[in-house]
Coordinates of C-alpha atoms and ligand atoms in Angstrom, one line a residue:
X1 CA 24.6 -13.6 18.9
X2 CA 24.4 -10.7 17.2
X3 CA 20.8 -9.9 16.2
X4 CA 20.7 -6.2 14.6
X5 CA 21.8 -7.6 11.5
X6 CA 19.0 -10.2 11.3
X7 CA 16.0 -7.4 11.5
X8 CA 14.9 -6.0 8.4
X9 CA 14.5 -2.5 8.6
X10 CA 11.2 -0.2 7.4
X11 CA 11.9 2.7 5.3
X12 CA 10.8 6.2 6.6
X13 CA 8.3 7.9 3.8
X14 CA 11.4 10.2 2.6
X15 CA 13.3 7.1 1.9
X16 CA 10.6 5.1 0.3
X17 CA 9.6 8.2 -1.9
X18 CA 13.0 8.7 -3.0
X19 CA 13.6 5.0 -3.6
X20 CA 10.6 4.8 -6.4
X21 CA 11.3 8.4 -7.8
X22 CA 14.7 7.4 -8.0
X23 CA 13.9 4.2 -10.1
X24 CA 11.4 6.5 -12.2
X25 CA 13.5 8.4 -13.4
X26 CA 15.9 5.9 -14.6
X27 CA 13.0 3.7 -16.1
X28 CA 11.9 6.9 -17.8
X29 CA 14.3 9.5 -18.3
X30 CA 12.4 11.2 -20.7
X31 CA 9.4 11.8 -18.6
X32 CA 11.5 13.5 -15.7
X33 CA 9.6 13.0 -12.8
X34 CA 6.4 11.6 -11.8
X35 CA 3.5 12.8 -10.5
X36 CA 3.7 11.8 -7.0
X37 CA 4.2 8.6 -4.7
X38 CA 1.8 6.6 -3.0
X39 CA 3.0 3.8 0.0
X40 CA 0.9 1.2 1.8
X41 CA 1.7 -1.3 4.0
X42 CA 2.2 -5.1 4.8
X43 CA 0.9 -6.4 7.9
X44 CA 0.2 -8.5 10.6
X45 CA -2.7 -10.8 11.7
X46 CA -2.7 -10.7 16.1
X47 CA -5.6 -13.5 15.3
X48 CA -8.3 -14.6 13.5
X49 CA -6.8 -16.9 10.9
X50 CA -8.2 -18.7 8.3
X51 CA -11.9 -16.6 9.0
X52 CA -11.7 -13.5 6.6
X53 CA -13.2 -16.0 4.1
X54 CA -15.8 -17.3 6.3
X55 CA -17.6 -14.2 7.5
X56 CA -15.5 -14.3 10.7
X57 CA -13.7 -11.7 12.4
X58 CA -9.8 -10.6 12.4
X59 CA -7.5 -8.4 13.6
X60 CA -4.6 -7.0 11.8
X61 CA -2.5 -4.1 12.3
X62 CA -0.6 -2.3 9.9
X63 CA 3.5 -2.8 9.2
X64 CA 5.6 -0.2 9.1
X65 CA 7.1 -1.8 6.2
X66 CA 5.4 -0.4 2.9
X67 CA 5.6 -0.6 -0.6
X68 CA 5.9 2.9 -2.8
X69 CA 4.6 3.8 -6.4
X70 CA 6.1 6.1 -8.4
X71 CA 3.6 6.9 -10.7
X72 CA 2.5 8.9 -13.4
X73 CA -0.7 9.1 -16.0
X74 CA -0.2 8.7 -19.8
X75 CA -2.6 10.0 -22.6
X76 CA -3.4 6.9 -24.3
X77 CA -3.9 3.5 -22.6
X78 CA 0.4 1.9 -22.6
X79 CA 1.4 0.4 -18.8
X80 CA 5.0 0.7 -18.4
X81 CA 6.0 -0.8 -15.0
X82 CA 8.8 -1.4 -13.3
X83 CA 9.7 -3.1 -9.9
X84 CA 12.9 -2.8 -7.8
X85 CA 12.9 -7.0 -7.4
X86 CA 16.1 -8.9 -8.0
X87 CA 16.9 -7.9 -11.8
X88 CA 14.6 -5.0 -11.8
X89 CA 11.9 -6.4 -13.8
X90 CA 10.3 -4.4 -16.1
X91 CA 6.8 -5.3 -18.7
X92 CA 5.3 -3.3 -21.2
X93 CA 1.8 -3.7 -23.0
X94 CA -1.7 -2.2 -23.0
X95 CA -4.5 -1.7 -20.5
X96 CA -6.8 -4.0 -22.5
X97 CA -4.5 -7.2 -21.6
X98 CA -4.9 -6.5 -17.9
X99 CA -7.3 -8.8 -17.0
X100 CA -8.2 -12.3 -15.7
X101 CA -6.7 -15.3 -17.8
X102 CA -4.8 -12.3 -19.7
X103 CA -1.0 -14.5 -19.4
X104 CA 0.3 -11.2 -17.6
X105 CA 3.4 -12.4 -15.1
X106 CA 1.9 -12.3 -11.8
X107 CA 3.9 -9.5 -10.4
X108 CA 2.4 -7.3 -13.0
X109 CA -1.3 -8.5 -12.3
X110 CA -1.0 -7.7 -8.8
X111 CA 0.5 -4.1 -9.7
X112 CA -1.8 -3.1 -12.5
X113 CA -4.9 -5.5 -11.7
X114 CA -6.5 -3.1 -9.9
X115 CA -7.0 -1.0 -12.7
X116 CA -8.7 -3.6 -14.6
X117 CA -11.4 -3.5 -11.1
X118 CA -11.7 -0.2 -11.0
X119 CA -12.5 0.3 -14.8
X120 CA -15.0 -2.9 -14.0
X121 CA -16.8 -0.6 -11.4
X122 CA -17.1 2.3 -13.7
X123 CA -13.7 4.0 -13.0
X124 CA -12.0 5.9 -16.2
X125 CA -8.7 4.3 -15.3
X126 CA -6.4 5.3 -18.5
X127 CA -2.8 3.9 -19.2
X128 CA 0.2 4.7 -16.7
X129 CA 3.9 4.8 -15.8
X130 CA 5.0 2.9 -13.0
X131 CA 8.1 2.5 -10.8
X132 CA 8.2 0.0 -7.7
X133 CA 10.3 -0.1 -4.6
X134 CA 9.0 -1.8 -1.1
X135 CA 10.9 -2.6 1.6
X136 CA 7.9 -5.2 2.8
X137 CA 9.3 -9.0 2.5
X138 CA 8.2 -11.0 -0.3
X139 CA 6.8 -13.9 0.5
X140 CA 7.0 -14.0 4.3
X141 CA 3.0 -13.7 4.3
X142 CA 3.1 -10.1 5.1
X143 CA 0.9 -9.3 2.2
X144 CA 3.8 -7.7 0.0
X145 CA 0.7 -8.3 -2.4
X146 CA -1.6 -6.3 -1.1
X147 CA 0.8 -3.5 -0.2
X148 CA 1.6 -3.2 -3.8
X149 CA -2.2 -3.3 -5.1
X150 CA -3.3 -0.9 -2.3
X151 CA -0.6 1.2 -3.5
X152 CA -1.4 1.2 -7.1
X153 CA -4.6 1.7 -6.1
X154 CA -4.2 5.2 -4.3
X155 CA -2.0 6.3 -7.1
X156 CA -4.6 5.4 -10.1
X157 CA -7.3 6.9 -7.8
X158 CA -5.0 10.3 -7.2
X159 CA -3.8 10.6 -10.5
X160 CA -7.6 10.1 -11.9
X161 CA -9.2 12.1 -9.6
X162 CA -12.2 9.8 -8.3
X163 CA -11.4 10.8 -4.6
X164 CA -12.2 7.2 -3.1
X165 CA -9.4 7.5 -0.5
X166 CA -10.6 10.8 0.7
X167 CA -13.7 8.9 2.8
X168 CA -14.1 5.5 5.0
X169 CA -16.5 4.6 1.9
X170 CA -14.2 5.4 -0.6
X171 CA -11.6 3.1 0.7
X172 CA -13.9 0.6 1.1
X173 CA -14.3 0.4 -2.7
X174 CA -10.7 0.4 -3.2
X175 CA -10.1 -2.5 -0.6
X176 CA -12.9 -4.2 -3.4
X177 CA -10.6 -3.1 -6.0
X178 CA -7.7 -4.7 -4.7
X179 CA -9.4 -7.8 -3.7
X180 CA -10.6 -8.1 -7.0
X181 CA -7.5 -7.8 -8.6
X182 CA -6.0 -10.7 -6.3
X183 CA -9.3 -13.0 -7.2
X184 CA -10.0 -12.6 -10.6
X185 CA -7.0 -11.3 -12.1
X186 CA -4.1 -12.8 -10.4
X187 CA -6.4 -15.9 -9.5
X188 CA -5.1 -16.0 -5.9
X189 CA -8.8 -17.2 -4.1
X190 CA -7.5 -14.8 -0.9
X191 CA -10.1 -13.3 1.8
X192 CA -9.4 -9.7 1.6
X193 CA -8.1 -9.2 5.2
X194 CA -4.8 -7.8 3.3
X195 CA -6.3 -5.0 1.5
X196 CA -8.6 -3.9 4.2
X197 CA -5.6 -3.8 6.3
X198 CA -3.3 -1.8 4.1
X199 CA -5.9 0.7 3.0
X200 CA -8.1 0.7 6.5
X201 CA -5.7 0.6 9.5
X202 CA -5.2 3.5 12.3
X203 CA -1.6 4.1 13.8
X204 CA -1.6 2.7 17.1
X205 CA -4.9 0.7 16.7
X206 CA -5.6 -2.9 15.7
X207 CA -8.4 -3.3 13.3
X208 CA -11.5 -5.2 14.3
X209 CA -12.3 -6.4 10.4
X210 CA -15.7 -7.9 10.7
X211 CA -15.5 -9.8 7.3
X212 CA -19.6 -10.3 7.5
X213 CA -20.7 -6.9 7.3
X214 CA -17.5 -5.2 6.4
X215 CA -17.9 -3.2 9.8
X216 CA -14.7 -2.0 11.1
X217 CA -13.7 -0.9 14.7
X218 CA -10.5 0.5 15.7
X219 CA -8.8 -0.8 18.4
X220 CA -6.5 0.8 20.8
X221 CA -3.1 -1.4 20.6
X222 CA 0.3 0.4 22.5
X223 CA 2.1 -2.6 23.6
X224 CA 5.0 -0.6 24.2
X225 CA 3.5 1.4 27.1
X226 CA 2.8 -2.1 28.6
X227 CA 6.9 -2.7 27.9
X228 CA 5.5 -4.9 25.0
X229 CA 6.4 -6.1 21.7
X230 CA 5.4 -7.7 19.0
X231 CA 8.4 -10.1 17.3
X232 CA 7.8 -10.9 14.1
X233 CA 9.8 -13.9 12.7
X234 CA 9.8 -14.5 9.1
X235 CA 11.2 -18.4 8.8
X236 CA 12.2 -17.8 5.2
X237 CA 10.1 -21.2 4.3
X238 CA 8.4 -21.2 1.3
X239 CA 5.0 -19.6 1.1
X240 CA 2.5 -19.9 -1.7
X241 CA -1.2 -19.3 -1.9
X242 CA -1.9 -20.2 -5.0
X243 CA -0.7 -23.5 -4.9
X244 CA -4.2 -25.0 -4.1
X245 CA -3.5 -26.5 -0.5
X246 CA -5.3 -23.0 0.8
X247 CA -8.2 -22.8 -1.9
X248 CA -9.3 -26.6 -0.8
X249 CA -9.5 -25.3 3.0
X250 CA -11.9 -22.6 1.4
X251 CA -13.8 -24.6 -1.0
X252 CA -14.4 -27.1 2.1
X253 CA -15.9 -24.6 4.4
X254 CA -18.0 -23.0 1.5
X255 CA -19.0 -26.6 1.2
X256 CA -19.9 -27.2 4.5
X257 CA -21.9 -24.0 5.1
X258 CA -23.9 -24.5 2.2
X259 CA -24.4 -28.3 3.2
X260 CA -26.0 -26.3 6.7
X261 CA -28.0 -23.6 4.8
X262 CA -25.9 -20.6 5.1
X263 CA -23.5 -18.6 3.1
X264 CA -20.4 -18.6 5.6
X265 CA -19.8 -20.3 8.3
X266 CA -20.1 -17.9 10.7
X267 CA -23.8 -17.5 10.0
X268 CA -24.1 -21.3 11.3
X269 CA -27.3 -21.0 13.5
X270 CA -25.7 -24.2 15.8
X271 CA -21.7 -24.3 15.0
X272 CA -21.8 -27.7 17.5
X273 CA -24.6 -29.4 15.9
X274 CA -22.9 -29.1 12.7
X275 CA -19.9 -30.5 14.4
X276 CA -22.1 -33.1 15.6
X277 CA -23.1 -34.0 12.3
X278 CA -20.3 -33.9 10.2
X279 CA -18.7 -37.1 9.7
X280 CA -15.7 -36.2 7.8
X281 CA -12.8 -36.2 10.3
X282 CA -11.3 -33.2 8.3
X283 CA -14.6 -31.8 7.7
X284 CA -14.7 -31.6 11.7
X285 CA -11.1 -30.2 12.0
X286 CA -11.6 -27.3 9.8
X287 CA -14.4 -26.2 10.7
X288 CA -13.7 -26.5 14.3
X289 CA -10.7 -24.1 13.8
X290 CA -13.1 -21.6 12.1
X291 CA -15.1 -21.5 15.2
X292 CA -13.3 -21.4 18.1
X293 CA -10.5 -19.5 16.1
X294 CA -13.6 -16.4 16.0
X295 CA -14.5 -17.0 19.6
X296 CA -11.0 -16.4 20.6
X297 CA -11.0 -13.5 18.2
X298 CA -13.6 -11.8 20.2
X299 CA -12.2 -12.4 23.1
X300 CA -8.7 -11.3 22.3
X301 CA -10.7 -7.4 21.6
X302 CA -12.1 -7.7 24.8
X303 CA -9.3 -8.2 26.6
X304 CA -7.2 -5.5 24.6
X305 CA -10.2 -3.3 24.9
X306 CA -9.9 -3.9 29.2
X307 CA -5.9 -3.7 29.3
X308 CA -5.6 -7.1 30.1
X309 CA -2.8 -8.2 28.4
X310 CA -1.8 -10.5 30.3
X311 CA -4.3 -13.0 29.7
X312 CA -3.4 -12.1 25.5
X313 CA -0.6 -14.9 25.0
X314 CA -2.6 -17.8 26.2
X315 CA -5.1 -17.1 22.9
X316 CA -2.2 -16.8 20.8
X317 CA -0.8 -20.0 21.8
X318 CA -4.6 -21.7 21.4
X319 CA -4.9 -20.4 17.8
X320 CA -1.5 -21.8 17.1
X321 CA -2.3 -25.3 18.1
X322 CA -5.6 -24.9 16.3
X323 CA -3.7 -23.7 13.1
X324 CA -1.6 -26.6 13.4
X325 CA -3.4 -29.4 14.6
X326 CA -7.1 -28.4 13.4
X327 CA -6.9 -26.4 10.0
X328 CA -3.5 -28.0 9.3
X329 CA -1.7 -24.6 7.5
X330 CA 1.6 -24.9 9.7
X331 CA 5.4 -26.2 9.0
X332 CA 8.4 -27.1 11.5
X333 CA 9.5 -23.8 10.6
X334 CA 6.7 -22.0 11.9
X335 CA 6.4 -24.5 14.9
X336 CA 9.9 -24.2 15.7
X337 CA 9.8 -20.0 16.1
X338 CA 6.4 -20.5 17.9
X339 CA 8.3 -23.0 20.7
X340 CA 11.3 -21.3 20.6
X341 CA 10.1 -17.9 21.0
X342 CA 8.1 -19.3 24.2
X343 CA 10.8 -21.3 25.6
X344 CA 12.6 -17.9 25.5
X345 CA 10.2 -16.5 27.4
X346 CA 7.2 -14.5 25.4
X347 CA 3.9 -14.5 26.7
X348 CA 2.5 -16.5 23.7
X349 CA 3.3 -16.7 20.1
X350 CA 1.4 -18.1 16.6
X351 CA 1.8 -18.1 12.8
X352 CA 0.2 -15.0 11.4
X353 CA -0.7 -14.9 7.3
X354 CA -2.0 -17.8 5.7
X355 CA 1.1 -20.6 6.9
X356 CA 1.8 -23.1 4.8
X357 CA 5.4 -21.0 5.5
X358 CA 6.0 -17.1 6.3
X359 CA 6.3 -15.6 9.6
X360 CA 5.3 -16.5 13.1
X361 CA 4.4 -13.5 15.6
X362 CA 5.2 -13.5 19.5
X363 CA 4.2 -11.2 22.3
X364 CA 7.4 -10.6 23.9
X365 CA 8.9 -8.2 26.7
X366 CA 10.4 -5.5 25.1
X367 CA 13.5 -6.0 27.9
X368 CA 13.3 -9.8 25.9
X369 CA 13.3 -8.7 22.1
X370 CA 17.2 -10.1 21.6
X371 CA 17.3 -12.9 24.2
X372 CA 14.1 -13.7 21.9
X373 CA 16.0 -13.2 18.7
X374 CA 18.9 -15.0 19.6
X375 CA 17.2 -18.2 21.2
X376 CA 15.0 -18.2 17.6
X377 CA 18.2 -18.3 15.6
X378 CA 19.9 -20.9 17.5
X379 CA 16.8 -23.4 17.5
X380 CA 17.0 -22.8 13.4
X381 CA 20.5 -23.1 13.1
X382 CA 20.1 -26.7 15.2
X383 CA 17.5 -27.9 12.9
X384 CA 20.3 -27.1 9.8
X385 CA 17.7 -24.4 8.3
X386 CA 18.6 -21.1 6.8
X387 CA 18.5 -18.2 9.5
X388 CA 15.1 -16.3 10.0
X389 CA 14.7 -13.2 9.6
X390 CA 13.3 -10.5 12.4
X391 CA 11.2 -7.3 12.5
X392 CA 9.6 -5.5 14.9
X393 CA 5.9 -4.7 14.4
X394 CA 4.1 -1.6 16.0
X395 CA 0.9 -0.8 14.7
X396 CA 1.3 1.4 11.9
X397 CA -1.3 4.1 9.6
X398 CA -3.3 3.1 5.9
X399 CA -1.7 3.3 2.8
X400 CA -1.7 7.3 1.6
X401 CA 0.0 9.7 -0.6
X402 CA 3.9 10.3 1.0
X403 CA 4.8 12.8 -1.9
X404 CA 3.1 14.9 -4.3
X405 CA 5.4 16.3 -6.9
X406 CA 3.0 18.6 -9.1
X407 CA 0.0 19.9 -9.0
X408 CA -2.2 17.0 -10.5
Ligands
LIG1 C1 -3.8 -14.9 3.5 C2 -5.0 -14.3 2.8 C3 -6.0 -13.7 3.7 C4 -6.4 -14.6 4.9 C5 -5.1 -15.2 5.5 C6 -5.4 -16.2 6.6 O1 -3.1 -13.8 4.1 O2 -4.6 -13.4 1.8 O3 -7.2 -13.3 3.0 O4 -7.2 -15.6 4.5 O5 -4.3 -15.8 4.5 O6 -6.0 -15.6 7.6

């Protein structure tokens, strides 16, 4: 089977850059160019799923895959944007109507929402022209959303001169931003593992996010010294977090650790006395996943953190079962790449991203990556499904500036 034509490729920075400047300047002809770019990435969960929002811990690593913004400041407070989607969709209107229950399309709440949070936190955030090209898959929970708010985000806070991305605090208030943007004006009730891992990643590290104190730790992660890799399969199978089915998870465990006296669940003072006591059946499943899913969290940084990455797969596979049995966010798609991808041989493999659809990851031997592929592809093809799609992750940098075309 021929598998190069199934992987979707990431743009180098030139390309990205000239890709949105490209789509600038036909958007806005009479502007010429703009007054730089800005690209951050997608990414991939290893695990810790279905914790961000529960004080627990994850660890995501940064795409190469990244979304650029062309963009330039106005004078008065007009948002042109446009996006390089489908029929190149372009909107037009004033800063003021950026903002929660403001009937923007989604796309543009995601894009320009962030200026709306940062004007919230003080930020003179003035009007803007906008073009959009990513090469990070929509919709295969990679966080194409959060590429494209952390990229709006280092272009506003360029362009305006506030200097948040110039220091680990800064960026820090701009993951805030962006978060913000997805909760209140979008209305997607997401964690904020995304953002922090588009704007707070290290090439060649993992990033310990610990979603309680907002501590970070970078984590050394070369699988390819190791003759590893990291398949990522995106099964093409529909994907939607604002559909309800993942606010209910949340609103259960915000239920449950107020029911126990704390604010998340990870502050549970005795995590199996509350299992004890719980009496809903799917009280017990959820929650159970949120707490064995940070104990294997931990222990997958310990063993990355000792080389032993042998023992990694076996996690992997845990918090798949856990996903799919416990907390209940998997599909046959995802199931099916998770069991094929082993049956082919990798050392363990789970859904990364919130399920519900999207992309499965597997630790694979590099020597493996097509066999891999190939086996995938056929077990979709069996089940009559449309063919998946394939990328290979290494741990990518943050979101920054790729071109500056001026002086600003
Ligand atoms: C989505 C959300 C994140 C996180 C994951 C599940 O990607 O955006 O905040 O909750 O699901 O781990």
């Amino acid at each position: 089977m021929e598998t190069d034509s199934m992987k979707i490729p990431a743009w180098t920075a030139s390309e990205g850059a000239h890709r949105a400047r490209e789509l600038f300047g036909e958007a806005f002809p009479e502007l010429g160019r703009p007054s730089g770019v800005w690209a951050s990435p997608g990414r991939i969960n290893l695990i810790g799923e279905h914790v961000d929002y529960n004080g627990g811990v994850c660890l995501p690593i940064a795409l190469p895959h990244r979304t650029y913004v062309a963009l330039r400041p106005r004078e008065d407070t007009r948002i042109r944007l446009i996006s390089d989607e489908g029929d190149a969709p372009r909107w037009e209107g004033d800063l003021s109507a950026v903002k929660p229950d403001g009937g923007i399309p989604s796309w543009v709440a995601y894009a320009a929402g962030v200026a709306w949070a940062l004007q919230r936190d003080g930020y003179a955030v003035g009007g803007f022209d906008a073009a959009v090209a990513s090469c990070v898959p929509l919709g295969a929970g990679l966080s194409s959303s959060a590429a494209l708010e952390c990229a709006m985000g280092l272009a506003l806070d360029d362009v305006y001169g506030f200097g948040l991305a110039a220091s680990p605090a800064g960026r820090a208030e701009l993951v805030a931003a962006c978060i913000s943007a997805e909760n209140d004006v979008v209305g997607a009730p997401t964690g904020g593992m995304d953002q922090a891992a588009s704007l707070l990643t290290t090439k060649d590290h993992a990033l310990r996010l610990d979603c309680l104190t907002g501590a970070t730790t970078q984590v050394p992660f070369d699988l390819a010294a190791q003759g590893l890799a990291i398949l990522v399969i995106d099964t093409q199978a529909k994907h939607s977090l604002v559909d309800g089915q993942y606010g209910q998870r949340r609103a259960l465990c915000e239920r449950v650790a107020a029911e126990e006296g704390v604010e998340t669940l990870r502050q549970l003072p005795d995590p199996a006395a509350t299992l004890t006591r719980l009496t809903d059946p799917e009280a017990v499943r959820r929650v159970r996943h949120v707490i064995s899913e940070i104990e294997r969290t931990e222990e997958f940084v310990e063993l990355l953190t000792k080389g032993r990455y042998g023992e990694l797969g076996a996690l992997m596979d845990a918090s798949h079962a856990s996903l799919r049995d416990d907390y209940e966010v998997s599909c046959p798609e995802l199931d099916t790449a998770v069991e094929a991808s082993r049956a082919a041989g990798a050392w363990g493999a789970r859904m990364t991203g919130g399920g519900f659809g999207g992309s499965a990851i597997a630790l694979v031997e590099e020597r493996n990556l097509d066999a891999t592929m190939a086996a995938v592809a056929q077990a979709f093809m069996d089940n009559g499904w449309r063919g998946p799609r394939f990328l290979q992750a290494t741990a990518a940098g943050a979101g920054c500036r790729v071109s500056k075309e001026e002086a600003l």
